[in-house]
Amino acid sequence: MKMNKGQLLVIGSDASAHAISKSVSDFPGLKIIRADSYTTAIELMVTTSFALVFMEDDLPGINPLKIAERLSNLGNSEAMPLVFITNSTTPLELLESFPSLSMDFLSKPLDPVILTAKIKIFFELYQNKIAVAQSIGELDHAYGKIMELQRSSLKEQDLRKETTNFSSAFAGQIQSPLKDIHAGIYQLTKARDLPPHIGQGVSHIRNAVNRIAGITKRLSALANKAPRRLTCLTDDAGEERPCNILYVTGFKDEFDIFRHYIKGALNYNLLQAQTIDQAKEIISARDLDIIFIDHLLSDGTEFDLLSDLRLKSDIPIIFTMDKTHGDPGAKAVVKEADNFFLKEKIST
């Protein structure tokens, strides 16, 4: 469905269309599209996303209930708000027939002040809907770019640097539009004549914006995180000591391969935990310098362990995975792992 910058669909008489046109003149960029038949109205609603649909309930040859039913069938993500223009002061049948739709009504003759207020509320709501959709699209693009970079290179350090720079730039660019969306939502919630069911839509938009803000915050934290380097480790007396390493993996052969490749290259104490409970016991009992977590634990709790550690410790954490399961690497970094590597490259 095509989403435009701002259009109203008017299914009504010349008099109603004229009154709406006068009110729309207060909103630059907002245009009116008219439909004079049931077929034209349905075709427009299926192909175009309108900020608002005005419909008179007594037009010859047009059944307002059928149009409302078709709108409700578009789904929650595409449904457009519908305002009935009616001779009735309380069109309960229309308003109660489709609880999933955002609906309101205006009584004839149309009051210019009330009409303008309705248009303002729904137009601002639509603008926020567009802004959220664009932000989510940009976020999806950023995540897709991270995945593309991850799959296209086996050089983890170069990949991390490029991913971090991209994440930092994206997180910085999206801050300004997020602030604008928050401001628009705040203005909507202050509107005195905001119908309750429209308020629910505003709440959904606010929740979506908060989720986007949370993700960008984590991306910013990733970009600002300084890389840690293990050099010569010393004890309290200043003597060199081994590097205490925990490898959380359920596979003994992979643990043995890991130990084989670091043997001779590092002064170390290497421990294995096969489950999250074993890992927690070792972590509480030992002073560790670095933790490796395999992405395939038998109890499937690798991300639970990562989240728990990040709440309680700043020990460097690195995820390990094979080439056929690359996606957990970026997910682990977003969840504040320090890095990840492919086990096929362990010898390089």
Short mmCIF file of C-alpha atoms in Angstrom, two decimals, residues 17-342:
data_model
loop_
_atom_site.label_atom_id
_atom_site.label_comp_id
_atom_site.label_asym_id
_atom_site.label_seq_id
_atom_site.Cartn_x
_atom_site.Cartn_y
_atom_site.Cartn_z
CA ALA A 17 -16.38 18.36 0.28
CA HIS A 18 -16.41 22.17 0.09
CA ALA A 19 -16.51 22.53 3.90
CA ILE A 20 -13.64 20.05 4.28
CA SER A 21 -11.62 21.84 1.59
CA LYS A 22 -11.88 25.12 3.49
CA SER A 23 -10.62 23.48 6.70
CA VAL A 24 -7.80 21.65 4.88
CA SER A 25 -6.44 25.01 3.69
CA ASP A 26 -5.04 25.44 7.22
CA PHE A 27 -2.77 22.40 6.70
CA PRO A 28 -0.11 22.91 3.98
CA GLY A 29 0.61 19.74 2.04
CA LEU A 30 -2.65 18.03 2.94
CA LYS A 31 -4.69 17.16 -0.13
CA ILE A 32 -8.26 15.96 -0.73
CA ILE A 33 -9.20 13.03 -2.95
CA ARG A 34 -12.90 12.48 -3.69
CA ALA A 35 -14.73 9.26 -4.45
CA ASP A 36 -18.26 9.35 -5.86
CA SER A 37 -18.97 5.62 -5.96
CA TYR A 38 -18.49 2.48 -3.87
CA THR A 39 -16.10 0.97 -6.45
CA THR A 40 -13.88 4.06 -6.61
CA ALA A 41 -13.80 4.38 -2.81
CA ILE A 42 -12.74 0.74 -2.31
CA GLU A 43 -10.08 0.94 -5.03
CA LEU A 44 -8.56 4.05 -3.45
CA MET A 45 -8.57 2.60 0.07
CA VAL A 46 -6.87 -0.61 -1.06
CA THR A 47 -4.10 1.13 -2.99
CA THR A 48 -3.47 4.28 -0.91
CA SER A 49 -3.00 5.00 2.78
CA PHE A 50 -5.07 8.04 3.74
CA ALA A 51 -4.60 10.13 6.86
CA LEU A 52 -8.38 10.17 7.27
CA VAL A 53 -11.55 9.04 5.48
CA PHE A 54 -14.68 11.22 5.62
CA MET A 55 -17.91 9.54 4.60
CA GLU A 56 -21.52 10.68 4.61
CA ASP A 57 -23.87 7.97 5.81
CA ASP A 58 -26.79 8.78 3.51
CA LEU A 59 -25.28 8.90 0.02
CA PRO A 60 -27.31 7.22 -2.76
CA GLY A 61 -25.79 3.91 -3.89
CA ILE A 62 -23.17 3.78 -1.10
CA ASN A 63 -23.56 1.56 1.93
CA PRO A 64 -21.43 3.02 4.76
CA LEU A 65 -21.39 -0.29 6.66
CA LYS A 66 -19.87 -2.11 3.67
CA ILE A 67 -17.13 0.49 3.33
CA ALA A 68 -16.41 0.34 7.06
CA GLU A 69 -16.26 -3.45 6.86
CA ARG A 70 -13.77 -3.28 3.99
CA LEU A 71 -11.63 -0.85 5.97
CA SER A 72 -11.60 -3.18 8.96
CA ASN A 73 -10.45 -6.05 6.73
CA LEU A 74 -7.28 -4.16 5.79
CA GLY A 75 -5.77 -5.12 9.18
CA ASN A 76 -4.62 -3.06 12.14
CA SER A 77 -1.40 -1.93 10.47
CA GLU A 78 -3.18 -0.52 7.39
CA ALA A 79 -6.61 0.49 8.74
CA MET A 80 -7.40 4.18 8.27
CA PRO A 81 -9.49 6.25 10.68
CA LEU A 82 -13.05 6.85 9.51
CA VAL A 83 -15.22 9.88 10.34
CA PHE A 84 -18.92 9.68 9.51
CA ILE A 85 -20.78 12.81 8.46
CA THR A 86 -24.32 12.21 9.63
CA ASN A 87 -27.67 13.78 10.44
CA SER A 88 -27.76 11.74 13.63
CA THR A 89 -26.38 13.11 16.88
CA THR A 90 -25.36 9.60 18.07
CA PRO A 91 -24.87 7.10 15.19
CA LEU A 92 -24.43 4.15 17.58
CA GLU A 93 -25.01 1.44 14.96
CA LEU A 94 -22.13 2.71 12.87
CA LEU A 95 -19.74 3.35 15.75
CA GLU A 96 -20.39 0.04 17.54
CA SER A 97 -20.36 -2.26 14.51
CA PHE A 98 -16.58 -2.24 14.01
CA PRO A 99 -14.73 -1.95 17.36
CA SER A 100 -11.34 -2.57 15.68
CA LEU A 101 -11.61 0.63 13.62
CA SER A 102 -10.75 4.14 14.77
CA MET A 103 -14.08 5.88 14.10
CA ASP A 104 -15.66 9.19 14.95
CA PHE A 105 -18.55 11.29 13.63
CA LEU A 106 -19.52 14.85 12.80
CA SER A 107 -23.12 16.03 12.78
CA LYS A 108 -24.57 18.13 9.98
CA PRO A 109 -24.30 21.00 9.40
CA LEU A 110 -20.52 20.80 9.75
CA ASP A 111 -19.06 23.18 12.34
CA PRO A 112 -15.81 24.63 10.85
CA VAL A 113 -14.06 24.81 14.24
CA ILE A 114 -14.86 21.21 15.19
CA LEU A 115 -14.08 20.00 11.67
CA THR A 116 -10.65 21.68 11.71
CA ALA A 117 -9.90 20.22 15.16
CA LYS A 118 -10.74 16.70 13.95
CA ILE A 119 -8.53 17.06 10.89
CA LYS A 120 -5.67 18.39 13.05
CA ILE A 121 -5.80 15.41 15.44
CA PHE A 122 -5.94 12.74 12.75
CA PHE A 123 -3.37 14.43 10.51
CA GLU A 124 -0.84 14.70 13.35
CA LEU A 125 -1.51 11.07 14.25
CA TYR A 126 -0.86 10.07 10.63
CA GLN A 127 2.36 12.10 10.47
CA ASN A 128 3.62 10.29 13.56
CA LYS A 129 2.64 6.97 11.99
CA ILE A 130 4.73 7.81 8.91
CA ALA A 131 7.68 8.92 11.06
CA VAL A 132 7.59 5.67 13.06
CA ALA A 133 7.37 3.60 9.87
CA GLN A 134 10.37 5.43 8.41
CA SER A 135 12.37 4.99 11.62
CA ILE A 136 11.60 1.27 11.71
CA GLY A 137 12.58 1.03 8.05
CA GLU A 138 15.89 2.75 8.74
CA LEU A 139 16.45 0.44 11.71
CA ASP A 140 15.74 -2.61 9.56
CA HIS A 141 18.18 -1.29 6.97
CA ALA A 142 20.84 -0.78 9.63
CA TYR A 143 20.34 -4.30 10.97
CA GLY A 144 20.44 -5.69 7.44
CA LYS A 145 23.69 -3.84 6.82
CA ILE A 146 25.18 -5.31 9.99
CA MET A 147 24.17 -8.81 8.87
CA GLU A 148 25.58 -8.21 5.40
CA LEU A 149 28.89 -7.06 6.82
CA GLN A 150 29.01 -10.04 9.15
CA ARG A 151 28.43 -12.62 6.42
CA SER A 152 30.77 -11.06 3.88
CA SER A 153 33.95 -11.08 5.94
CA LEU A 154 35.80 -13.57 8.09
CA LYS A 155 38.08 -10.87 9.48
CA GLU A 156 36.31 -10.26 12.79
CA GLN A 157 38.27 -7.18 13.87
CA ASP A 158 37.74 -5.38 10.57
CA LEU A 159 34.08 -6.39 10.65
CA ARG A 160 33.60 -5.09 14.19
CA LYS A 161 35.23 -1.74 13.33
CA GLU A 162 33.05 -1.18 10.26
CA THR A 163 29.89 -2.34 12.04
CA THR A 164 30.61 -0.09 15.01
CA ASN A 165 31.19 2.98 12.81
CA PHE A 166 27.96 2.31 10.91
CA SER A 167 26.00 1.77 14.12
CA SER A 168 27.39 4.99 15.60
CA ALA A 169 26.45 7.04 12.53
CA PHE A 170 22.95 5.56 12.41
CA ALA A 171 22.35 6.08 16.13
CA GLY A 172 23.39 9.72 15.81
CA GLN A 173 21.26 10.45 12.73
CA ILE A 174 18.04 9.00 14.15
CA GLN A 175 18.11 11.01 17.41
CA SER A 176 16.65 14.17 15.84
CA PRO A 177 13.63 12.48 14.15
CA LEU A 178 12.92 10.56 17.35
CA LYS A 179 12.77 13.84 19.29
CA ASP A 180 10.35 15.25 16.69
CA ILE A 181 8.12 12.19 17.01
CA HIS A 182 8.10 12.46 20.82
CA ALA A 183 7.13 16.13 20.52
CA GLY A 184 4.30 15.31 18.12
CA ILE A 185 2.97 12.59 20.41
CA TYR A 186 3.08 14.98 23.36
CA GLN A 187 1.00 17.55 21.45
CA LEU A 188 -1.54 14.89 20.50
CA THR A 189 -1.98 13.71 24.08
CA LYS A 190 -2.70 17.31 25.15
CA ALA A 191 -5.61 17.67 22.69
CA ARG A 192 -8.77 18.08 24.73
CA ASP A 193 -11.10 16.51 22.18
CA LEU A 194 -8.92 13.44 21.45
CA PRO A 195 -11.30 10.42 21.35
CA PRO A 196 -10.29 7.51 23.65
CA HIS A 197 -9.87 5.03 20.81
CA ILE A 198 -7.53 7.45 19.03
CA GLY A 199 -5.56 7.79 22.25
CA GLN A 200 -4.90 4.06 22.06
CA GLY A 201 -3.33 4.55 18.64
CA VAL A 202 -1.12 7.30 20.05
CA SER A 203 -0.02 4.92 22.83
CA HIS A 204 0.95 2.28 20.26
CA ILE A 205 3.07 4.83 18.41
CA ARG A 206 4.71 5.95 21.68
CA ASN A 207 5.59 2.34 22.52
CA ALA A 208 7.09 1.77 19.08
CA VAL A 209 9.18 4.95 19.38
CA ASN A 210 10.42 3.87 22.82
CA ARG A 211 11.51 0.51 21.40
CA ILE A 212 13.41 2.25 18.61
CA ALA A 213 15.05 4.61 21.12
CA GLY A 214 16.14 1.64 23.23
CA ILE A 215 17.77 -0.10 20.26
CA THR A 216 19.59 3.06 19.16
CA LYS A 217 20.82 3.53 22.73
CA ARG A 218 22.38 0.06 22.63
CA LEU A 219 23.94 0.82 19.25
CA SER A 220 25.44 4.02 20.67
CA ALA A 221 26.80 2.11 23.65
CA LEU A 222 28.37 -0.39 21.28
CA ALA A 223 30.08 2.40 19.34
CA ASN A 224 31.42 4.08 22.49
CA LYS A 225 32.73 0.91 24.07
CA ALA A 226 36.51 0.96 24.21
CA PRO A 227 38.21 -2.26 23.06
CA ARG A 228 39.86 -4.22 25.84
CA ARG A 229 43.32 -5.63 25.43
CA LEU A 230 44.91 -8.31 27.59
CA THR A 231 48.60 -7.66 28.08
CA CYS A 232 50.79 -8.93 30.89
CA LEU A 233 48.69 -9.79 33.95
CA THR A 234 50.13 -9.41 37.46
CA ASP A 235 48.99 -10.34 40.95
CA ASP A 236 48.90 -8.11 44.04
CA ALA A 237 52.65 -8.60 44.53
CA GLY A 238 53.40 -7.44 41.00
CA GLU A 239 54.31 -10.93 39.78
CA GLU A 240 53.10 -12.16 36.43
CA ARG A 241 50.13 -14.48 36.75
CA PRO A 242 48.12 -16.70 34.40
CA CYS A 243 45.12 -15.42 32.51
CA ASN A 244 42.01 -17.03 34.00
CA ILE A 245 39.71 -18.09 31.16
CA LEU A 246 36.26 -19.69 31.27
CA TYR A 247 34.90 -21.37 28.15
CA VAL A 248 31.16 -22.12 28.39
CA THR A 249 30.50 -24.91 25.89
CA GLY A 250 28.73 -28.23 26.00
CA PHE A 251 31.18 -29.88 23.59
CA LYS A 252 34.37 -31.41 25.00
CA ASP A 253 36.03 -31.71 21.59
CA GLU A 254 35.60 -27.99 20.92
CA PHE A 255 36.98 -27.21 24.37
CA ASP A 256 40.03 -29.39 23.64
CA ILE A 257 40.58 -27.70 20.26
CA PHE A 258 40.36 -24.28 21.93
CA ARG A 259 42.90 -25.32 24.56
CA HIS A 260 45.23 -26.75 21.90
CA TYR A 261 45.45 -23.47 19.99
CA ILE A 262 46.08 -21.20 22.96
CA LYS A 263 48.64 -23.59 24.46
CA GLY A 264 52.08 -22.02 24.30
CA ALA A 265 50.71 -18.67 23.14
CA LEU A 266 49.45 -17.58 26.52
CA ASN A 267 50.06 -18.20 30.22
CA TYR A 268 46.58 -19.32 31.25
CA ASN A 269 44.24 -21.29 33.46
CA LEU A 270 41.41 -22.65 31.32
CA LEU A 271 38.11 -23.86 32.79
CA GLN A 272 35.05 -25.38 31.13
CA ALA A 273 31.37 -25.01 32.06
CA GLN A 274 28.78 -26.98 30.12
CA THR A 275 25.63 -25.26 31.45
CA ILE A 276 24.60 -21.87 32.75
CA ASP A 277 24.46 -23.18 36.33
CA GLN A 278 28.01 -24.52 36.14
CA ALA A 279 29.15 -21.21 34.65
CA LYS A 280 27.59 -19.21 37.48
CA GLU A 281 29.29 -21.42 40.10
CA ILE A 282 32.71 -20.92 38.52
CA ILE A 283 32.19 -17.18 38.05
CA SER A 284 31.20 -16.72 41.70
CA ALA A 285 34.17 -18.76 42.94
CA ARG A 286 36.99 -17.58 40.65
CA ASP A 287 38.48 -14.27 39.55
CA LEU A 288 38.17 -14.51 35.78
CA ASP A 289 39.84 -12.34 33.16
CA ILE A 290 37.78 -13.33 30.14
CA ILE A 291 34.76 -15.53 29.33
CA PHE A 292 34.01 -17.29 26.05
CA ILE A 293 30.40 -18.45 25.47
CA ASP A 294 29.45 -20.87 22.71
CA HIS A 295 26.21 -20.04 20.92
CA LEU A 296 24.97 -23.65 21.11
CA LEU A 297 24.53 -24.61 24.76
CA SER A 298 22.57 -27.75 25.54
CA ASP A 299 20.05 -25.80 27.64
CA GLY A 300 19.84 -22.94 25.14
CA THR A 301 20.69 -20.23 27.65
CA GLU A 302 23.70 -18.50 26.13
CA PHE A 303 21.92 -15.13 25.83
CA ASP A 304 20.44 -15.51 29.33
CA LEU A 305 23.96 -15.99 30.67
CA LEU A 306 25.22 -12.99 28.71
CA SER A 307 22.42 -10.74 30.03
CA ASP A 308 22.99 -11.92 33.61
CA LEU A 309 26.73 -11.29 33.42
CA ARG A 310 26.31 -7.80 31.98
CA LEU A 311 24.12 -6.86 34.95
CA LYS A 312 26.69 -8.05 37.49
CA SER A 313 30.14 -7.87 35.94
CA ASP A 314 32.37 -6.09 33.44
CA ILE A 315 34.42 -9.21 32.59
CA PRO A 316 35.12 -9.24 28.82
CA ILE A 317 32.78 -11.69 27.06
CA ILE A 318 33.30 -13.19 23.60
CA PHE A 319 30.81 -15.32 21.71
CA THR A 320 31.97 -18.27 19.57
CA MET A 321 30.07 -19.76 16.65
CA ASP A 322 30.55 -21.60 13.37
CA LYS A 323 30.13 -20.22 9.87
CA THR A 324 26.71 -21.82 9.38
CA HIS A 325 25.29 -19.92 12.39
CA GLY A 326 26.58 -16.37 11.89
CA ASP A 327 23.56 -14.33 12.99
CA PRO A 328 24.05 -14.77 16.79
CA GLY A 329 27.31 -12.81 16.53
CA ALA A 330 25.70 -9.46 15.79
CA LYS A 331 22.89 -10.20 18.26
CA ALA A 332 25.47 -10.94 20.98
CA VAL A 333 27.31 -7.67 20.30
CA VAL A 334 24.06 -5.69 20.46
CA LYS A 335 23.40 -7.39 23.81
CA GLU A 336 26.80 -6.03 24.96
CA ALA A 337 29.17 -8.91 24.30
CA ASP A 338 32.64 -7.48 23.64
CA ASN A 339 33.19 -9.43 20.43
CA PHE A 340 32.63 -12.73 18.62
CA PHE A 341 34.65 -15.02 16.42
CA LEU A 342 34.09 -17.94 14.09
#
